[in-house]
Coordinates of C-alpha atoms and ligand atoms in Angstrom, one line a residue:
X12 CA 195.3 144.6 91.8
X13 CA 194.3 140.9 91.8
X14 CA 195.0 139.5 95.2
X15 CA 197.2 136.8 93.9
X16 CA 199.6 139.5 92.6
X17 CA 200.4 140.4 96.2
X18 CA 200.2 136.9 97.6
X19 CA 202.8 135.4 99.9
X20 CA 204.3 133.7 96.9
X21 CA 204.8 136.9 95.0
X22 CA 206.1 138.4 98.2
X23 CA 204.1 141.5 97.4
X24 CA 203.2 144.3 99.7
X25 CA 206.3 143.9 101.9
X26 CA 206.4 146.4 104.6
X27 CA 209.8 145.8 106.0
X28 CA 211.5 148.4 108.2
X29 CA 215.2 148.8 108.6
X30 CA 217.5 148.2 105.8
X31 CA 215.0 146.5 103.6
X32 CA 212.3 149.0 104.5
X33 CA 208.7 149.0 103.4
X34 CA 207.5 148.4 99.9
X35 CA 204.9 150.0 97.7
X36 CA 202.4 147.8 96.0
X37 CA 203.0 149.1 92.6
X38 CA 204.0 146.9 89.7
X39 CA 206.4 147.9 87.1
X40 CA 206.9 146.0 83.8
X41 CA 210.0 144.0 83.6
X42 CA 211.7 143.6 80.3
X43 CA 213.8 140.6 81.2
X44 CA 213.1 138.1 78.4
X45 CA 211.3 134.9 79.4
X46 CA 213.8 132.1 80.2
X47 CA 214.2 129.2 77.9
X48 CA 213.9 125.7 79.3
X49 CA 216.9 123.7 80.2
X50 CA 217.5 120.6 78.2
X51 CA 219.5 117.9 79.9
X52 CA 221.7 115.6 77.8
X53 CA 220.2 112.5 79.4
X54 CA 216.6 112.0 80.5
X55 CA 217.5 109.0 82.7
X56 CA 217.4 109.4 86.5
X57 CA 219.9 107.4 88.5
X58 CA 218.4 104.3 90.2
X59 CA 218.7 105.8 93.7
X60 CA 217.1 109.1 92.8
X61 CA 214.2 109.6 95.1
X62 CA 210.8 110.3 93.7
X63 CA 208.1 111.3 96.2
X64 CA 205.2 113.6 97.1
X65 CA 205.0 116.1 99.8
X66 CA 202.3 117.3 102.2
X67 CA 201.7 119.1 105.5
X68 CA 199.8 118.1 108.6
X69 CA 197.5 121.2 108.8
X70 CA 196.7 121.0 105.1
X71 CA 195.6 117.4 105.2
X72 CA 194.9 115.8 108.5
X73 CA 191.6 117.3 109.7
X74 CA 190.6 115.6 113.0
X75 CA 191.6 118.8 114.9
X76 CA 190.0 117.7 118.2
X77 CA 191.0 114.1 118.1
X78 CA 193.4 112.2 120.4
X79 CA 194.3 115.1 122.6
X80 CA 195.6 117.5 119.9
X81 CA 196.0 121.0 121.1
X82 CA 195.2 124.1 118.9
X83 CA 197.8 125.6 116.7
X84 CA 198.2 129.1 115.4
X85 CA 196.4 128.0 112.2
X86 CA 193.3 126.8 114.2
X87 CA 193.0 130.3 115.5
X88 CA 193.9 132.1 112.3
X89 CA 191.5 130.2 110.0
X90 CA 188.5 131.0 112.1
X91 CA 188.8 134.8 111.7
X92 CA 186.4 136.0 108.9
X93 CA 188.4 137.2 105.9
X94 CA 191.5 135.2 106.6
X95 CA 190.7 132.3 104.3
X96 CA 189.7 133.3 100.8
X97 CA 186.7 130.9 100.5
X98 CA 185.7 131.1 104.2
X99 CA 186.7 127.5 104.5
X100 CA 188.8 125.8 107.2
X101 CA 190.9 122.7 107.7
X102 CA 188.7 120.8 110.1
X103 CA 188.3 118.0 107.6
X104 CA 190.9 118.9 104.9
X105 CA 191.7 115.6 103.1
X106 CA 190.7 113.7 106.2
X107 CA 194.1 112.1 106.1
X108 CA 194.4 111.6 109.9
X109 CA 191.7 108.9 109.4
X110 CA 192.3 108.0 105.8
X111 CA 196.1 107.8 105.9
X112 CA 196.1 104.2 104.7
X113 CA 194.3 105.3 101.5
X114 CA 197.0 108.0 101.0
X115 CA 199.7 105.4 101.5
X116 CA 198.1 103.1 99.0
X117 CA 198.0 105.9 96.4
X118 CA 201.6 106.7 97.0
X119 CA 202.5 103.0 96.6
X120 CA 200.2 102.8 93.6
X121 CA 202.2 105.4 91.9
X122 CA 205.4 103.5 92.5
X123 CA 206.9 106.3 94.6
X124 CA 209.9 105.9 96.9
X125 CA 209.2 108.5 99.5
X126 CA 206.5 110.5 101.3
X127 CA 207.2 113.9 102.9
X128 CA 204.6 114.7 105.5
X129 CA 204.7 117.0 108.5
X130 CA 204.2 116.1 112.2
X131 CA 201.8 118.4 114.1
X132 CA 203.7 119.8 117.1
X133 CA 200.4 120.2 118.9
X134 CA 199.5 116.6 118.6
X135 CA 202.8 115.6 120.2
X136 CA 202.8 118.4 122.8
X137 CA 199.3 119.9 122.9
X138 CA 200.6 123.1 124.6
X139 CA 203.9 123.0 122.8
X140 CA 205.8 121.9 125.9
X141 CA 205.6 119.7 128.9
X142 CA 204.1 116.3 128.9
X143 CA 204.1 114.3 125.7
X144 CA 200.8 113.2 124.3
X145 CA 201.4 109.5 123.4
X146 CA 198.2 109.3 121.4
X147 CA 199.4 112.0 119.1
X148 CA 202.7 110.2 118.4
X149 CA 200.8 106.9 118.0
X150 CA 199.2 108.3 114.8
X151 CA 202.6 109.1 113.3
X152 CA 203.9 105.7 114.4
X153 CA 201.0 104.1 112.5
X154 CA 201.7 106.3 109.4
X155 CA 205.4 105.5 109.5
X156 CA 204.7 101.7 109.8
X157 CA 202.1 101.9 106.9
X158 CA 204.7 103.6 104.7
X159 CA 207.5 101.2 105.6
X160 CA 205.2 98.3 105.0
X161 CA 204.9 99.4 101.4
X162 CA 208.6 100.2 101.0
X163 CA 208.1 104.0 101.0
X164 CA 210.6 106.1 102.9
X165 CA 209.0 108.5 105.4
X166 CA 210.4 112.1 105.4
X167 CA 209.0 114.0 108.4
X168 CA 208.9 117.8 108.6
X169 CA 208.9 118.9 112.2
X170 CA 207.6 122.4 111.7
X171 CA 205.3 123.2 108.8
X172 CA 203.9 126.5 110.1
X173 CA 201.5 125.1 112.8
X174 CA 203.0 126.4 116.0
X175 CA 201.0 125.3 119.1
X176 CA 198.8 128.3 120.1
X177 CA 200.0 128.1 123.7
X178 CA 203.5 128.9 122.6
X179 CA 202.2 131.7 120.4
X180 CA 200.5 133.2 123.5
X181 CA 203.9 133.4 125.0
X182 CA 205.3 135.3 122.1
X183 CA 205.8 132.5 119.5
X184 CA 208.9 132.7 117.5
X185 CA 209.6 136.2 118.7
X186 CA 210.2 134.5 122.1
X187 CA 213.7 132.9 122.3
X188 CA 212.2 130.1 124.5
X189 CA 210.3 128.7 121.5
X190 CA 213.7 127.7 120.0
X191 CA 214.4 125.5 123.0
X192 CA 210.9 124.1 122.9
X193 CA 211.4 123.0 119.2
X194 CA 214.4 121.0 120.4
X195 CA 212.4 119.3 123.1
X196 CA 209.7 118.5 120.6
X197 CA 212.3 117.1 118.2
X198 CA 213.6 114.9 121.0
X199 CA 210.1 113.6 121.8
X200 CA 209.6 112.6 118.2
X201 CA 212.9 110.9 117.7
X202 CA 212.6 109.2 121.1
X203 CA 209.4 107.5 119.9
X204 CA 209.9 107.1 116.2
X205 CA 213.6 107.2 115.7
X206 CA 213.9 103.5 115.4
X207 CA 211.9 103.6 112.1
X208 CA 211.8 107.2 111.1
X209 CA 215.2 108.1 109.7
X210 CA 214.6 111.2 107.5
X211 CA 213.9 114.6 109.2
X212 CA 213.3 118.0 107.8
X213 CA 213.4 120.5 110.7
X214 CA 211.6 123.6 109.3
X215 CA 209.5 124.2 106.2
X216 CA 210.0 127.5 104.4
X217 CA 210.9 129.5 107.5
X218 CA 211.1 132.7 105.3
X219 CA 207.5 132.4 104.4
X220 CA 206.4 131.9 108.0
X221 CA 208.5 134.7 109.2
X222 CA 207.6 137.3 106.6
X223 CA 204.0 136.4 105.6
X224 CA 203.0 135.3 109.1
X225 CA 204.6 138.1 111.1
X226 CA 205.0 141.1 108.7
X227 CA 202.3 140.8 106.0
X228 CA 199.8 139.1 108.3
X229 CA 198.4 137.0 105.5
X230 CA 199.0 133.8 107.3
X231 CA 199.1 132.6 110.9
X232 CA 199.8 134.0 113.3
X233 CA 198.5 136.9 111.3
X234 CA 200.8 139.6 112.8
X235 CA 201.8 142.8 111.0
X236 CA 204.8 143.9 113.0
X237 CA 208.1 144.4 111.2
X238 CA 209.8 144.8 114.6
X239 CA 209.3 141.1 115.2
X240 CA 211.2 140.1 112.1
X241 CA 214.7 139.9 113.4
X242 CA 213.7 137.9 116.5
X243 CA 211.5 135.5 114.5
X244 CA 214.2 134.9 111.9
X245 CA 216.9 134.4 114.5
X246 CA 214.9 132.2 116.8
X247 CA 213.8 129.9 114.0
X248 CA 217.4 129.5 112.9
X249 CA 218.5 129.0 116.5
X250 CA 215.7 126.5 117.1
X251 CA 216.7 124.6 114.0
X252 CA 220.2 124.3 115.2
X253 CA 219.1 123.1 118.6
X254 CA 216.7 120.6 117.1
X255 CA 219.4 119.1 114.9
X256 CA 221.6 118.7 118.0
X257 CA 218.7 117.1 119.8
X258 CA 218.1 114.6 117.0
X259 CA 221.7 113.7 116.8
X260 CA 222.1 113.4 120.5
X261 CA 220.6 109.9 120.5
X262 CA 223.5 108.7 118.3
X263 CA 221.2 107.2 115.8
X264 CA 222.0 107.1 112.1
X265 CA 219.6 109.8 110.8
X266 CA 219.3 111.7 107.6
X267 CA 218.6 115.3 108.7
X268 CA 218.0 118.4 106.6
X269 CA 215.8 121.4 106.4
X270 CA 213.6 122.9 103.7
X271 CA 214.0 126.4 102.3
X272 CA 211.8 128.5 100.0
X273 CA 214.5 129.4 97.6
X274 CA 213.5 132.0 95.0
X275 CA 215.7 133.9 92.7
X276 CA 215.2 137.6 93.4
X277 CA 215.5 139.3 90.1
X278 CA 215.7 143.0 89.4
X279 CA 213.1 144.4 87.0
X280 CA 214.6 145.5 83.7
X281 CA 214.4 148.8 81.9
X282 CA 216.3 152.0 82.5
X283 CA 216.4 151.5 86.3
X284 CA 217.7 148.0 86.2
X285 CA 221.0 148.8 88.0
X286 CA 219.1 150.5 90.8
X287 CA 216.5 147.7 90.9
X288 CA 219.4 145.4 91.6
X289 CA 219.9 147.0 95.0
X290 CA 216.3 146.2 95.9
X291 CA 216.5 142.6 94.6
X292 CA 219.8 142.1 96.5
X293 CA 218.1 143.4 99.7
X294 CA 215.2 140.9 99.3
X295 CA 217.6 138.1 98.5
X296 CA 219.4 138.7 101.8
X297 CA 216.1 138.3 103.7
X298 CA 214.5 135.6 101.7
X299 CA 217.4 133.3 100.8
X300 CA 220.6 134.2 102.6
X301 CA 219.1 134.8 106.1
X302 CA 218.4 131.1 106.2
X303 CA 221.2 129.5 104.1
X304 CA 224.0 131.5 105.7
X305 CA 223.3 130.7 109.4
X306 CA 222.9 127.0 108.7
X307 CA 225.7 126.5 106.3
X308 CA 228.2 129.2 107.2
X309 CA 227.3 130.3 110.7
X310 CA 226.8 133.9 109.6
X311 CA 224.0 136.4 108.8
X312 CA 224.2 138.6 105.7
X313 CA 225.1 142.2 106.4
X314 CA 221.6 143.3 105.4
X315 CA 220.2 141.6 108.5
X316 CA 222.2 143.8 110.9
X317 CA 219.5 146.3 111.5
X318 CA 216.9 143.6 112.2
X319 CA 219.1 141.8 114.6
X320 CA 220.4 144.7 116.7
X321 CA 219.5 145.0 120.3
X322 CA 221.0 141.8 121.6
X323 CA 218.9 139.3 119.6
X324 CA 221.9 137.2 118.8
X325 CA 223.6 135.8 121.9
X326 CA 227.1 134.6 122.3
X327 CA 227.4 131.1 120.9
X328 CA 224.2 131.3 118.8
X329 CA 226.1 131.4 115.4
X330 CA 227.9 128.2 116.3
X331 CA 224.6 126.6 117.3
X332 CA 222.8 127.5 114.1
X333 CA 225.6 126.1 112.0
X334 CA 225.0 122.4 112.0
X335 CA 226.1 119.7 109.6
X336 CA 223.2 118.6 107.6
X337 CA 222.8 115.6 105.4
X338 CA 220.8 117.5 102.8
X339 CA 219.3 120.9 102.0
X340 CA 215.7 120.8 101.0
X341 CA 214.8 123.2 98.2
X342 CA 211.2 124.3 97.6
X343 CA 210.8 126.0 94.3
X344 CA 207.8 127.4 92.5
X345 CA 208.8 130.6 90.8
X346 CA 211.3 133.6 90.7
X347 CA 210.3 136.9 92.2
X348 CA 210.9 140.3 90.4
X349 CA 211.8 143.3 92.4
X350 CA 212.4 147.0 91.8
X351 CA 213.7 149.9 93.7
X352 CA 211.0 152.4 94.8
X353 CA 212.4 155.4 96.5
X354 CA 208.9 156.3 97.9
X355 CA 208.7 153.1 99.8
X356 CA 210.3 153.2 103.2
X357 CA 212.5 150.3 102.5
X358 CA 212.9 151.1 98.8
X359 CA 211.7 147.6 97.7
X360 CA 208.7 147.0 95.6
X361 CA 207.5 144.0 93.7
X362 CA 207.7 144.0 89.9
X363 CA 205.7 142.1 87.4
X364 CA 207.3 139.2 85.6
X365 CA 208.8 140.0 82.2
X366 CA 206.4 140.9 79.4
X367 CA 205.0 137.9 77.7
X368 CA 206.2 135.6 80.5
X369 CA 204.1 132.5 81.0
X370 CA 202.3 132.8 84.3
X371 CA 201.0 130.3 86.8
X372 CA 197.7 130.6 88.7
X373 CA 199.3 133.0 91.1
X374 CA 200.5 135.3 88.4
X375 CA 204.1 134.1 88.9
X376 CA 206.6 133.4 86.1
X377 CA 206.7 129.8 85.2
X378 CA 210.5 129.5 84.9
X379 CA 212.3 126.2 85.4
X380 CA 215.6 128.0 85.0
X381 CA 215.0 129.5 88.4
X382 CA 215.1 126.1 90.0
X383 CA 218.4 125.3 88.2
X384 CA 219.7 128.7 89.3
X385 CA 219.0 128.1 93.0
X386 CA 220.3 124.5 92.9
X387 CA 223.5 125.8 91.2
X388 CA 223.8 128.6 93.7
X389 CA 223.6 126.3 96.6
X390 CA 226.4 124.2 94.9
X391 CA 228.6 127.2 94.2
X392 CA 228.2 129.3 97.4
X393 CA 227.5 126.7 100.0
X394 CA 230.0 123.9 99.4
X395 CA 227.9 121.7 97.1
X396 CA 225.7 119.9 99.8
X397 CA 223.4 117.1 98.9
X398 CA 220.0 118.6 98.0
X399 CA 216.5 117.4 97.6
X400 CA 213.8 119.3 95.8
X401 CA 211.3 119.0 98.6
X402 CA 208.5 120.8 96.9
X403 CA 207.6 121.8 93.3
X404 CA 204.3 121.8 91.6
X405 CA 201.5 124.0 90.2
X406 CA 197.9 124.9 90.9
X407 CA 194.8 124.6 88.8
X408 CA 193.5 128.1 88.0
X409 CA 191.9 129.4 91.2
X410 CA 188.3 128.6 91.8
X411 CA 185.8 126.6 93.7
X412 CA 184.8 124.3 90.9
X413 CA 185.9 120.7 90.4
X414 CA 189.5 119.9 89.9
X415 CA 190.8 119.5 86.3
X416 CA 191.4 115.8 86.0
X417 CA 193.1 115.9 82.6
X418 CA 195.7 118.2 83.9
X419 CA 198.1 118.4 81.0
X420 CA 199.3 121.8 82.2
X421 CA 200.6 120.2 85.4
X422 CA 202.4 117.4 83.6
X423 CA 204.1 120.0 81.4
X424 CA 205.1 122.1 84.5
X425 CA 206.5 119.0 86.2
X426 CA 208.3 117.8 83.2
X427 CA 210.0 121.1 82.6
X428 CA 211.1 121.4 86.2
X429 CA 212.4 117.9 86.2
X430 CA 214.4 118.8 83.1
X431 CA 216.0 121.6 85.2
X432 CA 216.8 119.1 87.9
X433 CA 218.5 116.7 85.5
X434 CA 220.4 119.7 83.9
X435 CA 221.5 120.8 87.4
X436 CA 222.8 117.3 88.1
X437 CA 224.7 117.4 84.9
X438 CA 226.2 120.7 86.0
X439 CA 227.5 119.1 89.2
X440 CA 224.6 119.8 91.6
X441 CA 224.2 116.9 94.0
X442 CA 220.4 116.6 93.7
X443 CA 219.2 113.3 95.2
X444 CA 215.5 113.5 94.9
X445 CA 212.3 115.3 93.9
X446 CA 209.1 115.6 95.9
X447 CA 206.1 116.8 94.0
X448 CA 203.7 119.1 95.8
X449 CA 201.2 117.5 96.5
X450 CA 199.4 114.1 96.6
X451 CA 195.8 115.3 97.1
X452 CA 194.1 118.6 96.6
X453 CA 194.1 120.1 100.1
X454 CA 193.7 123.1 102.3
X455 CA 195.9 125.7 100.6
X456 CA 196.3 128.0 103.7
X457 CA 194.8 131.4 103.2
X458 CA 193.5 130.3 99.8
X459 CA 191.4 127.6 101.3
X460 CA 190.3 125.0 98.8
X461 CA 190.4 127.5 95.8
X462 CA 193.9 126.4 94.9
X463 CA 194.4 122.8 93.9
X464 CA 197.9 121.3 93.6
X465 CA 197.2 117.6 93.8
X466 CA 198.0 114.6 91.6
X467 CA 194.8 113.3 93.0
X468 CA 191.4 115.1 93.3
X469 CA 189.2 114.7 96.3
X470 CA 185.4 115.0 96.6
X471 CA 185.0 117.1 99.7
X472 CA 181.6 115.7 100.5
X473 CA 182.5 112.0 100.3
X474 CA 186.3 112.1 100.7
X475 CA 186.6 109.9 97.6
X476 CA 190.0 110.3 95.8
X477 CA 190.3 110.4 92.1
X478 CA 193.7 110.3 90.4
X479 CA 194.4 112.9 87.7
X480 CA 196.3 112.4 84.5
X481 CA 199.4 113.8 86.3
X482 CA 199.2 110.9 88.8
X483 CA 199.5 108.4 85.9
X484 CA 202.3 110.4 84.3
X485 CA 204.3 110.5 87.6
X486 CA 203.7 106.8 88.0
X487 CA 205.2 106.1 84.6
X488 CA 208.2 108.3 85.5
X489 CA 208.7 106.7 88.8
X490 CA 208.5 103.2 87.3
X491 CA 210.7 103.9 84.3
X492 CA 213.1 106.3 85.8
X493 CA 213.1 108.1 82.4
X494 CA 211.7 111.6 81.9
X495 CA 209.4 111.8 78.8
X496 CA 210.3 114.6 76.4
X497 CA 206.7 115.7 76.0
X498 CA 204.1 117.1 76.6
Ligands
LIG3 C1 204.5 126.1 99.8 C2 204.1 125.5 101.1 C3 203.2 124.3 101.0 C4 202.1 124.6 99.9 C5 202.8 125.0 98.6 C6 201.8 125.2 97.5 O1 205.0 127.4 100.0 O2 205.3 125.0 101.8 O3 202.6 124.1 102.2 O4 201.3 125.7 100.4 O5 203.5 126.2 98.8

C-alpha cells in the first residue's frame, strides 16, 4: 500500500487498544457517492471576515540553535533515519526565524488580515519549565511588532506539536505535570507579549499529536504505545484548560481559542454499512468528541472510558477542562472513511474513499461538504460558538521536484472550500475567518519537503520566495471580499 494511504491524515493503521481496539490495514471500497459542492447564495464575505494564512514554528523557523532555544521532540525525531521521508530536517526550513520580515511583507502584499504562527515552547523555556529565556520571547516580540506595523493581526498557537525534549524525558504528555507546565508557559508568553498579542490558540490538532505521535509512532515523539493514549488525551485537555485560565488571569482583553483537526468519520458503504457505522462512531469519539466535549461540555464521550480508567481523571479536572472560549478553530482537509473489521483487535479499519472520488496528494477525498458538515456539527451540538477555519489547503503531488507555480488545482481546492464556508455561514454557522495552510512551502513533518502546501514557493538553496498563482488569487479575494465562481 502506498504510504500516503496509511498516513496520519488518513488515520490508517490505527492500533488502538480498549474500546476502539487495533485496526487492520486493509482497505475496502466505499460506495458512498462523491459529494457535490456547496453553492452559497452570495459570494460576498462580510467586511470583518478574517482572511489569513497559517504556519507553525518547527515547520518554518529553522535557527534551531539560536538565541538559547532548547531541543524539542521534533529535533530528536527528525534525526532518526527513516523518520522523515526524504531524509531531510528542519534545521533551515523556510529560514523564517531570520527572514520573518520577508514573510510579513508577503502576507501584507497579499492584503491579508491575519497571520497564524506558532510559538516554540523551547525558545521561551528551553527545558520546558523554569527560567524564561528572554531572547526567545524577543523574537516573537519582533514578529508581533512587524505584523502590527502592517496592520496584520497576529494569532499565536502555543503548542503546535514541538514539546520541549526535556519535558518528554519526564514522560511528556503522559505525565500530568506537563499540563501544569503548559499553563506556566502560557503565562510567560502573555506576560511578555499580552500588551500587543491578543489572539491565542492553545493547542494545534491535539488528536493528531496524541494518536500519530504516541500510538502510530509516525511523528514525534515517535511512540507506539496505546496504553499512553488516555493519559495523553487527558493531560492535553487539562493543560489546555489550565493554560486558558492562566491567560485570562491577567485580566487582559484576549481572544482565546484552540484548534482541532475535525474530520467527518464516515462508514464505508456496501452490505456492511450498518456495522461500519459502529467503527466510524468509535473513531469519531476519539478523533473529534474527545476534544470538543471536554472543552465545550466538560465531559468525555463514553467510548473514552476504557482509556481513561485507572485514575487518569482527577476530581475537578472536568471543570478545569471546560473553559469559555472566544472561538473554536477548525482545521479541515478531508473526511476519513472507516469500516468494521472483526479481525482487528479494536474492530476499526480504514476504508478507501468512495469509488470515483476525487483524491488529493494524500489519497484523501477532496470533499468540501466535509468542512460544511463539521462547522454545522459544531453549531448544532456545541452551542453555536464562533469558529475560525484555522487551516485548510492542499499539497502539490508528492515529490522532490520544484513547486508547481501555476497551481490552478490549489485555487480550485481553496475556492470550493471557501464556498463551503460561505454556505455554512448562510446556514447559521458563526464562521468568522479562514486561514489558508500555508504561506510558504515548508517542512511538512514526516514528509519532509516532499509535500508542498504554500501559496509561495521557496528555493531551498537561496531561500528566495516566489509567489504562485494561488497567492495572486488569494490576494484578489482578500482585496475584493468576493469569492470568484471559477476556476
Ligand atoms: C495539519 C498540521 C499542519 C500541516 C498541515 C498540512 O495537520 O496542523 O502543521 O502539517 O496539516
